[in-house]
Tab-separated table of C-alpha atoms and ligand atoms in Angstrom:
chain	number	residue	atom	x	y	z
A	223	MET	CA	95.681	18.576	108.418
A	224	ASN	CA	93.350	21.036	110.067
A	225	THR	CA	90.720	18.622	111.333
A	226	ALA	CA	88.122	21.399	111.635
A	227	PHE	CA	88.338	21.887	107.877
A	228	SER	CA	88.577	18.273	106.762
A	229	THR	CA	84.893	17.799	105.927
A	230	TRP	CA	82.436	20.260	104.481
A	231	THR	CA	78.684	20.359	104.122
A	232	ALA	CA	77.555	22.239	101.047
A	233	THR	CA	74.551	24.054	102.452
A	234	ARG	CA	73.876	27.655	103.404
A	235	ALA	CA	72.865	26.422	106.873
A	236	ALA	CA	76.317	24.853	107.304
A	237	GLY	CA	77.967	28.093	106.138
A	238	LEU	CA	75.953	30.090	108.652
A	239	ALA	CA	76.807	27.600	111.398
A	240	ARG	CA	80.494	28.007	110.550
A	241	LEU	CA	80.092	31.774	110.712
A	242	ASP	CA	78.386	31.497	114.129
A	243	ALA	CA	81.142	29.269	115.460
A	244	PHE	CA	83.827	31.633	114.181
A	245	LEU	CA	82.272	34.915	115.391
A	246	PRO	CA	83.894	34.924	118.845
A	247	HIS	CA	87.317	34.580	117.146
A	248	ALA	CA	86.848	37.289	114.477
A	249	GLY	CA	88.278	40.100	116.611
A	250	ARG	CA	91.740	40.443	118.114
A	251	ALA	CA	92.209	36.659	118.256
A	252	TYR	CA	92.051	36.528	114.457
A	253	ALA	CA	94.553	39.372	114.113
A	254	ALA	CA	96.949	37.596	116.470
A	255	ARG	CA	96.647	34.040	115.147
A	256	ARG	CA	95.484	34.154	111.527
A	257	ASN	CA	98.926	33.399	110.089
A	258	HIS	CA	99.294	30.218	112.122
A	259	ALA	CA	98.585	27.196	109.944
A	260	VAL	CA	97.868	24.777	112.768
A	261	ASP	CA	95.261	22.229	113.736
A	262	ALA	CA	93.093	24.548	115.829
A	263	PRO	CA	91.182	26.819	113.450
A	264	THR	CA	92.695	30.301	113.465
A	265	VAL	CA	90.656	31.395	110.437
A	266	SER	CA	86.983	31.156	109.522
A	267	GLY	CA	86.791	28.432	106.854
A	268	LEU	CA	84.075	30.503	105.166
A	269	SER	CA	85.670	30.679	101.724
A	270	PRO	CA	83.797	27.801	100.010
A	271	TYR	CA	80.529	29.499	101.071
A	272	LEU	CA	81.597	33.042	100.210
A	273	ARG	CA	82.947	31.882	96.858
A	274	ARG	CA	79.456	30.798	95.763
A	275	ARG	CA	77.568	33.409	97.757
A	276	MET	CA	75.897	30.711	99.833
A	277	VAL	CA	76.747	33.221	102.536
A	278	THR	CA	77.362	36.772	101.325
A	279	GLU	CA	80.201	39.126	102.213
A	280	ARG	CA	77.673	41.674	103.405
A	281	GLU	CA	76.085	39.345	105.921
A	282	VAL	CA	79.478	38.132	107.178
A	283	LEU	CA	80.538	41.750	107.751
A	284	ALA	CA	77.204	42.581	109.407
A	285	ARG	CA	77.447	39.658	111.849
A	286	VAL	CA	81.080	40.390	112.678
A	287	LEU	CA	80.362	44.077	113.294
A	288	ALA	CA	77.422	43.209	115.511
A	289	ARG	CA	79.798	41.227	117.708
A	290	HIS	CA	83.065	43.225	117.601
A	291	ASP	CA	83.959	46.855	117.242
A	292	GLU	CA	85.524	47.912	113.974
A	293	THR	CA	89.017	48.279	115.407
A	294	ALA	CA	89.066	44.833	117.004
A	295	ALA	CA	87.767	43.210	113.793
A	296	GLU	CA	89.873	45.346	111.433
A	297	LYS	CA	92.090	42.502	110.229
A	298	PHE	CA	89.198	40.174	109.475
A	299	ILE	CA	87.235	42.932	107.729
A	300	ASP	CA	90.339	43.675	105.625
A	301	GLU	CA	90.546	40.056	104.507
A	302	VAL	CA	86.905	39.985	103.437
A	303	PHE	CA	87.590	43.107	101.344
A	304	TRP	CA	90.716	41.477	99.841
A	305	ARG	CA	88.304	39.188	98.058
A	306	ALA	CA	86.474	42.182	96.542
A	307	HIS	CA	89.786	43.807	95.639
A	308	PHE	CA	90.894	40.764	93.649
A	309	LYS	CA	87.482	40.391	92.019
A	310	GLY	CA	87.563	44.042	90.948
A	311	ARG	CA	91.125	43.790	89.676
A	312	LEU	CA	90.359	40.834	87.416
A	313	GLU	CA	87.010	42.210	86.262
A	314	GLY	CA	88.674	45.440	85.138
A	315	GLN	CA	91.622	43.670	83.488
A	316	PRO	CA	90.259	40.536	81.723
A	317	GLU	CA	93.583	40.025	79.927
A	318	ILE	CA	94.968	38.620	83.200
A	319	TRP	CA	92.605	35.665	82.765
A	320	THR	CA	93.421	35.240	79.058
A	321	ARG	CA	97.134	35.287	79.811
A	322	TYR	CA	96.708	32.792	82.649
A	323	ARG	CA	94.990	30.361	80.319
A	324	GLN	CA	97.711	30.863	77.715
A	325	SER	CA	100.319	30.220	80.402
A	326	VAL	CA	98.607	26.953	81.344
A	327	ALA	CA	98.753	25.850	77.693
A	328	GLN	CA	102.418	26.893	77.452
A	329	GLY	CA	103.186	25.050	80.698
A	330	ARG	CA	101.621	21.870	79.323
A	331	ALA	CA	103.612	22.213	76.109
A	332	ALA	CA	106.806	22.620	78.167
A	333	LEU	CA	106.042	19.345	79.988
A	334	ASP	CA	105.700	17.609	76.611
A	335	ARG	CA	109.058	18.967	75.460
A	336	ASP	CA	111.086	18.470	78.634
A	337	PRO	CA	111.068	15.002	80.295
A	338	ALA	CA	112.960	16.217	83.398
A	339	LEU	CA	110.387	18.972	83.938
A	340	ALA	CA	107.583	16.454	83.361
A	341	ARG	CA	109.078	14.180	86.067
A	342	ARG	CA	109.325	17.068	88.540
A	343	TYR	CA	105.722	17.983	87.772
A	344	ALA	CA	104.543	14.369	88.218
A	345	ASP	CA	106.355	14.183	91.580
A	346	ALA	CA	104.888	17.489	92.719
A	347	VAL	CA	101.259	16.651	91.923
A	348	ALA	CA	101.667	13.220	93.527
A	349	GLY	CA	103.173	14.770	96.682
A	350	ARG	CA	106.480	12.947	96.143
A	351	THR	CA	109.001	15.781	96.174
A	352	GLY	CA	110.673	14.802	99.464
A	353	ILE	CA	109.906	18.283	100.872
A	354	ASP	CA	107.860	17.208	103.903
A	355	ALA	CA	105.624	20.265	104.136
A	356	PHE	CA	104.863	20.443	100.410
A	357	ASP	CA	104.038	16.733	100.154
A	358	ALA	CA	101.734	16.995	103.177
A	359	TRP	CA	99.913	19.996	101.667
A	360	VAL	CA	99.315	18.115	98.414
A	361	ALA	CA	97.726	15.288	100.424
A	362	GLU	CA	95.726	17.781	102.517
A	363	LEU	CA	94.470	19.629	99.455
A	364	GLU	CA	93.400	16.373	97.787
A	365	ALA	CA	91.684	15.067	100.919
A	366	SER	CA	89.984	18.207	102.208
A	367	GLY	CA	89.684	20.739	99.348
A	368	TYR	CA	91.184	23.400	101.606
A	369	LEU	CA	94.555	24.858	102.589
A	370	HIS	CA	95.273	27.610	105.072
A	371	ASN	CA	96.265	30.912	103.391
A	372	HIS	CA	99.845	30.693	104.630
A	373	ALA	CA	100.139	27.109	103.348
A	374	ARG	CA	98.867	28.294	99.937
A	375	MET	CA	101.570	30.969	99.879
A	376	TRP	CA	104.337	28.513	100.837
A	377	PHE	CA	102.956	25.928	98.390
A	378	ALA	CA	102.956	28.396	95.472
A	379	SER	CA	106.444	29.605	96.347
A	380	ILE	CA	107.939	26.105	96.607
A	381	TRP	CA	106.178	25.060	93.385
A	382	SER	CA	107.525	28.034	91.441
A	383	HIS	CA	110.830	28.985	93.063
A	384	THR	CA	112.154	25.710	94.548
A	385	LEU	CA	110.777	23.112	92.139
A	386	GLY	CA	111.079	25.457	89.141
A	387	LEU	CA	107.669	24.442	87.770
A	388	PRO	CA	105.509	26.691	85.561
A	389	TRP	CA	103.427	28.809	87.980
A	390	ALA	CA	100.237	28.586	85.926
A	391	LEU	CA	100.226	24.775	86.148
A	392	GLY	CA	100.393	25.105	89.928
A	393	ALA	CA	97.566	27.637	89.896
A	394	ALA	CA	95.449	25.312	87.743
A	395	PHE	CA	96.267	22.316	89.977
A	396	MET	CA	95.269	24.211	93.107
A	397	HIS	CA	92.193	25.813	91.549
A	398	ALA	CA	90.788	22.460	90.460
A	399	ARG	CA	91.104	21.070	94.005
A	400	LEU	CA	90.081	23.981	96.209
A	401	LEU	CA	86.457	24.054	97.328
A	402	ASP	CA	86.801	27.837	97.164
A	403	GLY	CA	88.665	27.769	93.799
A	404	ASP	CA	88.204	31.260	92.423
A	405	PRO	CA	89.556	32.704	89.151
A	406	ALA	CA	90.396	36.063	90.725
A	407	ALA	CA	91.753	35.136	94.178
A	408	ASN	CA	93.686	32.126	92.914
A	409	THR	CA	95.165	33.550	89.724
A	410	LEU	CA	96.128	36.882	91.281
A	411	SER	CA	97.648	35.255	94.373
A	412	TRP	CA	99.825	32.987	92.217
A	413	ARG	CA	100.808	35.949	90.051
A	414	TRP	CA	101.819	37.794	93.229
A	415	VAL	CA	104.072	34.919	94.319
A	416	VAL	CA	106.016	34.989	91.019
A	417	GLY	CA	106.265	38.769	90.763
A	418	LEU	CA	103.621	39.515	88.134
A	419	HIS	CA	100.954	41.071	90.378
A	420	THR	CA	103.203	43.651	91.990
A	421	PRO	CA	105.899	43.822	89.298
A	422	GLY	CA	109.283	42.850	90.687
A	423	LYS	CA	107.965	41.734	94.088
A	424	THR	CA	107.926	37.980	94.716
A	425	TYR	CA	107.103	35.790	97.694
A	426	LEU	CA	109.782	33.419	98.955
A	427	ALA	CA	108.879	30.632	101.419
A	428	ARG	CA	111.538	30.249	104.128
A	429	ALA	CA	112.051	27.155	106.264
A	430	ASP	CA	112.172	29.128	109.534
A	431	ASN	CA	108.910	30.918	108.707
A	432	ILE	CA	107.217	27.592	107.903
A	433	ALA	CA	108.530	26.027	111.139
A	434	ARG	CA	107.349	29.046	113.140
A	435	TYR	CA	103.840	29.304	111.729
A	436	THR	CA	103.210	25.552	111.634
A	437	GLU	CA	104.450	25.559	115.244
A	438	GLY	CA	107.147	23.007	114.510
A	439	ARG	CA	105.060	20.618	112.408
A	440	PHE	CA	107.363	21.098	109.419
A	441	GLN	CA	111.032	21.988	109.070
A	442	PRO	CA	111.579	21.690	105.345
A	443	HIS	CA	115.042	21.478	103.812
A	444	GLY	CA	116.360	22.523	100.434
A	445	LEU	CA	114.062	25.475	99.756
A	446	ALA	CA	115.120	28.054	97.166
A	447	ALA	CA	117.204	30.901	98.578
A	448	ASP	CA	115.930	33.473	96.126
A	449	ALA	CA	112.870	34.163	93.996
A	450	PRO	CA	113.659	36.115	90.831
A	451	PRO	CA	110.541	37.826	89.465
A	452	LEU	CA	108.933	36.890	86.172
A	453	GLU	CA	108.228	39.639	83.676
A	454	GLU	CA	105.490	40.179	81.132
A	455	PRO	CA	104.636	42.803	78.504
A	456	PRO	CA	102.214	45.589	79.466
A	457	PHE	CA	98.522	44.852	79.026
A	458	ALA	CA	96.972	45.971	75.757
A	459	LEU	CA	94.274	47.986	77.533
A	460	PRO	CA	94.301	49.902	80.814
A	461	TRP	CA	92.297	48.603	83.781
A	462	THR	CA	88.698	49.773	83.387
A	463	SER	CA	86.200	50.072	86.185
A	464	PRO	CA	83.617	47.309	85.745
A	465	ALA	CA	80.101	48.608	84.999
A	466	LEU	CA	77.310	46.562	86.542
A	467	ASP	CA	73.626	46.678	85.647
A	468	LEU	CA	71.720	46.972	88.937
A	469	SER	CA	68.205	47.507	87.585
A	470	PRO	CA	65.914	44.481	87.936
A	471	PRO	CA	63.867	43.341	84.937
A	472	GLN	CA	60.676	45.321	84.346
A	473	GLY	CA	58.320	42.448	83.631
A	474	PRO	CA	58.132	38.770	84.569
A	475	SER	CA	61.261	36.722	83.973
A	476	LEU	CA	62.854	33.324	84.293
A	477	LEU	CA	65.434	33.349	87.084
A	478	LEU	CA	68.597	31.411	86.220
A	479	VAL	CA	70.646	30.361	89.262
A	480	THR	CA	74.278	29.433	88.665
A	481	GLU	CA	77.057	28.328	90.983
A	482	GLU	CA	78.411	31.887	90.971
A	483	ASP	CA	75.626	33.188	93.199
A	484	LEU	CA	73.607	30.847	95.356
A	485	ASP	CA	71.657	33.504	97.225
A	486	PRO	CA	68.916	34.157	94.656
A	487	GLN	CA	66.446	35.368	97.298
A	488	THR	CA	68.397	38.582	97.787
A	489	LEU	CA	69.268	39.147	94.131
A	490	LEU	CA	65.872	40.497	93.097
A	491	PRO	CA	63.544	42.889	94.937
A	492	SER	CA	60.837	41.081	96.896
A	493	ASP	CA	58.121	42.264	94.485
A	494	ALA	CA	59.929	41.028	91.345
A	495	ALA	CA	57.786	38.826	89.107
A	496	VAL	CA	59.610	35.506	88.884
A	497	ALA	CA	57.661	33.216	86.581
A	498	ALA	CA	59.951	30.204	86.978
A	499	VAL	CA	63.422	29.287	88.243
A	500	HIS	CA	66.087	27.251	86.476
A	501	VAL	CA	68.877	26.039	88.757
A	502	ALA	CA	71.859	25.176	86.587
A	503	ASP	CA	74.030	22.100	86.778
A	504	ALA	CA	77.608	22.817	87.824
A	505	VAL	CA	79.920	24.208	85.135
A	506	GLU	CA	83.133	22.262	84.629
A	507	ARG	CA	86.525	23.894	85.013
A	508	ASP	CA	87.926	24.713	81.624
A	509	THR	CA	91.671	24.152	82.050
A	510	ASP	CA	91.579	21.217	84.504
A	511	ALA	CA	88.651	19.003	85.474
A	512	ARG	CA	87.629	19.788	89.021
A	513	SER	CA	88.400	17.168	91.666
A	514	PRO	CA	85.573	14.797	92.660
A	515	LEU	CA	85.424	16.586	96.036
A	516	VAL	CA	84.854	19.963	94.376
A	517	GLN	CA	82.337	18.512	91.940
A	518	ASP	CA	80.361	16.985	94.821
A	519	PHE	CA	80.456	20.199	96.803
A	520	ALA	CA	79.244	22.189	93.790
A	521	ARG	CA	76.445	19.737	93.029
A	522	GLN	CA	75.247	19.673	96.629
A	523	ALA	CA	75.451	23.463	96.890
A	524	LEU	CA	73.214	23.732	93.815
A	525	ASP	CA	70.808	21.149	95.304
A	526	ASP	CA	70.662	23.212	98.476
A	527	ALA	CA	69.969	26.376	96.458
A	528	ALA	CA	67.162	24.608	94.584
A	529	ARG	CA	65.551	23.615	97.910
A	530	ARG	CA	65.829	27.156	99.260
A	531	VAL	CA	64.462	28.660	96.053
A	532	ALA	CA	61.421	26.381	96.216
A	533	VAL	CA	60.653	27.782	99.678
A	534	ALA	CA	61.429	31.402	98.762
A	535	PHE	CA	59.338	31.378	95.561
A	536	PRO	CA	56.314	29.246	96.471
A	537	ASP	CA	54.016	28.212	93.614
A	538	THR	CA	56.813	28.945	91.135
A	539	PRO	CA	58.132	26.049	89.045
A	540	VAL	CA	61.774	25.248	89.918
A	541	ARG	CA	63.751	23.048	87.555
A	542	ARG	CA	67.323	21.749	87.450
A	543	GLY	CA	69.271	21.291	84.230
A	544	PRO	CA	72.204	22.279	82.048
A	545	ILE	CA	72.901	25.846	80.947
A	546	ASP	CA	72.308	25.608	77.215
A	547	ALA	CA	70.222	27.681	74.839
A	548	GLU	CA	67.781	24.902	74.007
A	549	THR	CA	66.988	24.071	77.649
A	550	LEU	CA	66.636	27.712	78.655
A	551	ALA	CA	64.524	28.623	75.632
A	552	GLN	CA	62.137	25.793	76.518
A	553	ALA	CA	62.017	26.878	80.170
A	554	ALA	CA	61.326	30.504	79.163
A	555	SER	CA	58.627	29.422	76.737
A	556	ALA	CA	56.968	27.199	79.378
A	557	ALA	CA	56.990	30.171	81.773
A	558	GLY	CA	55.672	32.528	79.077
A	559	VAL	CA	58.553	35.025	79.385
A	560	ARG	CA	61.164	36.520	77.018
A	561	THR	CA	63.664	37.612	79.683
A	562	ILE	CA	66.036	35.395	81.610
A	563	VAL	CA	67.667	37.093	84.558
A	564	THR	CA	70.766	35.816	86.329
A	565	ALA	CA	73.319	37.120	88.809
A	566	TYR	CA	76.281	38.737	87.050
A	567	ALA	CA	78.946	36.050	86.696
A	568	PRO	CA	82.460	37.400	87.227
A	569	ILE	CA	85.281	36.358	84.880
A	570	GLY	CA	85.668	32.587	84.778
A	571	PRO	CA	84.133	29.478	83.222
A	572	THR	CA	80.502	30.343	84.092
A	573	ARG	CA	80.910	33.784	82.549
A	574	ASP	CA	82.354	32.234	79.381
A	575	ARG	CA	79.333	29.970	79.216
A	576	LEU	CA	76.865	32.825	79.785
A	577	ASP	CA	78.555	35.083	77.235
A	578	ALA	CA	78.171	32.399	74.577
A	579	LEU	CA	74.608	31.780	75.685
A	580	ALA	CA	73.557	35.454	75.476
A	581	SER	CA	73.997	35.582	71.708
A	582	GLN	CA	72.407	32.152	71.187
A	583	LEU	CA	69.381	33.267	73.200
A	584	ALA	CA	69.244	36.612	71.385
A	585	ALA	CA	68.983	34.675	68.118
A	586	ARG	CA	65.826	33.089	69.601
A	587	GLY	CA	64.395	36.472	70.595
A	588	LEU	CA	65.265	36.064	74.291
A	589	THR	CA	67.200	38.462	76.504
A	590	LEU	CA	69.732	37.256	79.064
A	591	LYS	CA	70.009	39.961	81.687
A	592	SER	CA	72.972	39.853	84.077
A	593	LEU	CA	72.099	41.596	87.293
A	594	GLY	CA	74.895	42.987	89.470
A	595	ARG	CA	74.891	43.326	93.231
A	596	PRO	CA	75.349	46.664	95.031
A	597	TYR	CA	78.226	45.165	97.079
A	598	ASP	CA	80.180	44.467	93.878
A	599	ALA	CA	79.217	47.803	92.307
A	600	LEU	CA	80.646	49.586	95.356
A	601	THR	CA	83.786	47.522	95.861
A	602	TRP	CA	84.997	46.416	92.419
A	603	PRO	CA	85.849	49.946	91.266
A	604	GLN	CA	88.496	49.810	94.038
A	605	GLY	CA	90.294	47.017	92.166
A	606	ARG	CA	92.683	49.438	90.454
A	607	GLY	CA	96.127	49.715	92.026
A	608	GLY	CA	97.021	48.078	95.319
A	609	PHE	CA	94.825	46.974	98.204
A	610	PHE	CA	95.706	50.105	100.156
A	611	GLY	CA	93.442	52.242	97.968
A	612	LEU	CA	90.494	50.052	98.925
A	613	LYS	CA	91.573	49.785	102.565
A	614	LYS	CA	91.442	53.574	102.941
A	615	ARG	CA	87.851	53.482	101.765
A	616	ILE	CA	86.645	50.656	104.033
A	617	PRO	CA	84.986	52.966	106.618
A	618	ARG	CA	83.098	54.712	103.818
A	619	LEU	CA	82.196	51.397	102.179
A	620	LEU	CA	80.828	50.114	105.488
A	621	ASP	CA	78.702	53.275	105.639
A	622	GLN	CA	77.511	52.831	102.067
A	623	LEU	CA	76.647	49.215	102.808
A	624	ALA	CA	74.638	50.418	105.825
A	625	LEU	CA	76.859	48.389	108.147
A	626	ARG	CA	77.695	51.183	110.590
A	627	PRO	CA	75.352	52.835	113.070
A	628	ASN	CA	73.626	55.917	111.582
A	629	ALA	CA	75.187	55.066	108.222
A	630	GLN	CA	74.184	56.782	105.016
A	631	PRO	CA	73.592	53.869	102.591
A	632	ALA	CA	74.667	54.377	98.990
A	633	LEU	CA	71.918	55.198	96.538
A	634	LEU	CA	72.643	52.833	93.696
B	704	FAD	C1	98.274	30.815	96.191
B	704	FAD	C2	96.951	31.244	96.754
B	704	FAD	C3	95.784	30.806	96.162
B	704	FAD	C4	94.536	31.225	96.651
B	704	FAD	N1	93.394	30.783	96.029
B	704	FAD	C5	92.190	31.206	96.481
B	704	FAD	C6	90.996	30.782	95.840
B	704	FAD	O1	91.006	30.082	94.826
B	704	FAD	N2	89.814	31.204	96.370
B	704	FAD	C7	89.744	32.010	97.476
B	704	FAD	O2	88.632	32.352	97.925
B	704	FAD	N3	90.867	32.444	98.073
B	704	FAD	C8	92.082	32.065	97.623
B	704	FAD	N4	93.213	32.491	98.260
B	704	FAD	C9	93.093	33.478	99.352
B	704	FAD	C10	93.018	32.865	100.769
B	704	FAD	O3	94.036	31.918	100.933
B	704	FAD	C11	91.673	32.207	101.060
B	704	FAD	O4	90.614	33.081	100.756
B	704	FAD	C12	91.559	31.837	102.534
B	704	FAD	O5	92.625	30.996	102.903
B	704	FAD	C13	90.240	31.144	102.778
B	704	FAD	O6	90.161	30.616	104.087
B	704	FAD	P1	89.230	31.246	105.172
B	704	FAD	O7	87.855	31.382	104.664
B	704	FAD	O8	89.403	30.421	106.397
B	704	FAD	O9	89.875	32.684	105.360
B	704	FAD	P2	89.710	33.797	106.477
B	704	FAD	O10	91.082	34.189	106.896
B	704	FAD	O11	88.777	33.371	107.523
B	704	FAD	O12	89.130	35.029	105.664
B	704	FAD	C14	87.722	35.298	105.511
B	704	FAD	C15	87.410	35.479	104.042
B	704	FAD	O13	88.127	36.580	103.500
B	704	FAD	C16	88.523	36.288	102.159
B	704	FAD	N5	89.982	36.241	102.099
B	704	FAD	C17	90.846	35.956	103.107
B	704	FAD	N6	92.114	36.052	102.686
B	704	FAD	C18	92.065	36.386	101.400
B	704	FAD	C19	93.049	36.646	100.401
B	704	FAD	N7	94.368	36.583	100.676
B	704	FAD	N8	92.646	36.973	99.161
B	704	FAD	C20	91.332	37.066	98.863
B	704	FAD	N9	90.348	36.842	99.760
B	704	FAD	C21	90.714	36.512	101.014
B	704	FAD	C22	87.950	34.919	101.817
B	704	FAD	O14	86.719	35.066	101.159
B	704	FAD	C23	87.788	34.297	103.180
B	704	FAD	O15	86.786	33.302	103.225
B	704	FAD	C24	94.479	32.097	97.768
B	704	FAD	C25	95.669	32.522	98.368
B	704	FAD	C26	96.888	32.096	97.874
B	704	FAD	C27	98.148	32.580	98.556
């Protein structure tokens, strides 16, 4: 287990401290060592904070570029943009999410039908497969809520290609236990391993590669020798560039803070009239219940956001509570407003909840306004095709995000 990533504090201050500690390593050292899944941290450990925007991509990029030149930090910058690429891909092709959820249901049905498969599944999730590396990663995931990227790739490959288990059940298992569990990054990475993301191209974990990049910690035996790709029918609709509303509400509003975006201070312009703030309780995972570790992290992250909001919006009532129409209608009425504004929630359980809520609130004469962020509006349209399309545009995106000297920021 990577001892640096065995415990996590769910505050923005802890995320910023992690960023500070990582900064010296974000240049060439990261490029050289990032694939090594070893005890010394070779990667940032920022994902649980980035996932909830406790620390934003923009500020991570800004701090890294203040410390390293663009060439030295190229690899790290690329990885931060991989997140945006996956978010944009899923946002523009929602059927990927629908299909994933169908595949989870089909996987569960297969376990009910096939006792041998059900036994293999039970052994895998208990870390009892006899494959040393895999069993250790199950324990590490359960105990820490984190796995190194390379370990996630090997894990997904062994799950799907060696153990012959339904990929979507593995994705759901991992998602429910990762502190950074993310519908886009997780689902698309698993789809890539089984050949659905880049049709025909799979990822096969090899024992020598695992031994090399764990620096001898594991030398697994009995791994699959090949990884035939899965196939699926074409999507009903083509990928469509996501359209985000970037205009803040005109009049006073109730600000709803969800786990999807815990940086409410930078969501609205400083002169926006916020009459009250409602910080939501965590939203449960919809296919699998989230692990107690993830639930605690989410709850504490929301507590931290509520404390920060109280400082950022002095003299403004801040309440905690569930996201339901009744609670929000009461909060809006107490604040004397008809508009509830919230950060745009990308595809996933919170979005499902907000979509249902929008019509329930409309029936009460209230508007739920989802406000996008310029970073997403600039990067998500690059979610079509492969990562290379986005990579080519990174210098221009850094300009548009005003992250390069003498840059011409985008007018959005
Ligand atoms: C099977 C599988 C499942 C995954 N599930 C998730 C998930 O649920 N949530 C998640 O955030 N990432 C996921 N990833 C991507 C990646 O493994 C993690 O983002 C990364 O390991 C987080 O650790 P870090 O912050 O130390 O990364 P660093 O290497 O320090 O990277 C910095 C940041 O860049 C982003 N990033 C890095 N690599 C990737 C990547 N391959 N794809 C997308 N963004 C990336 C993350 O936001 C990360 O915090 C998955 C990868 C695989 C192979």
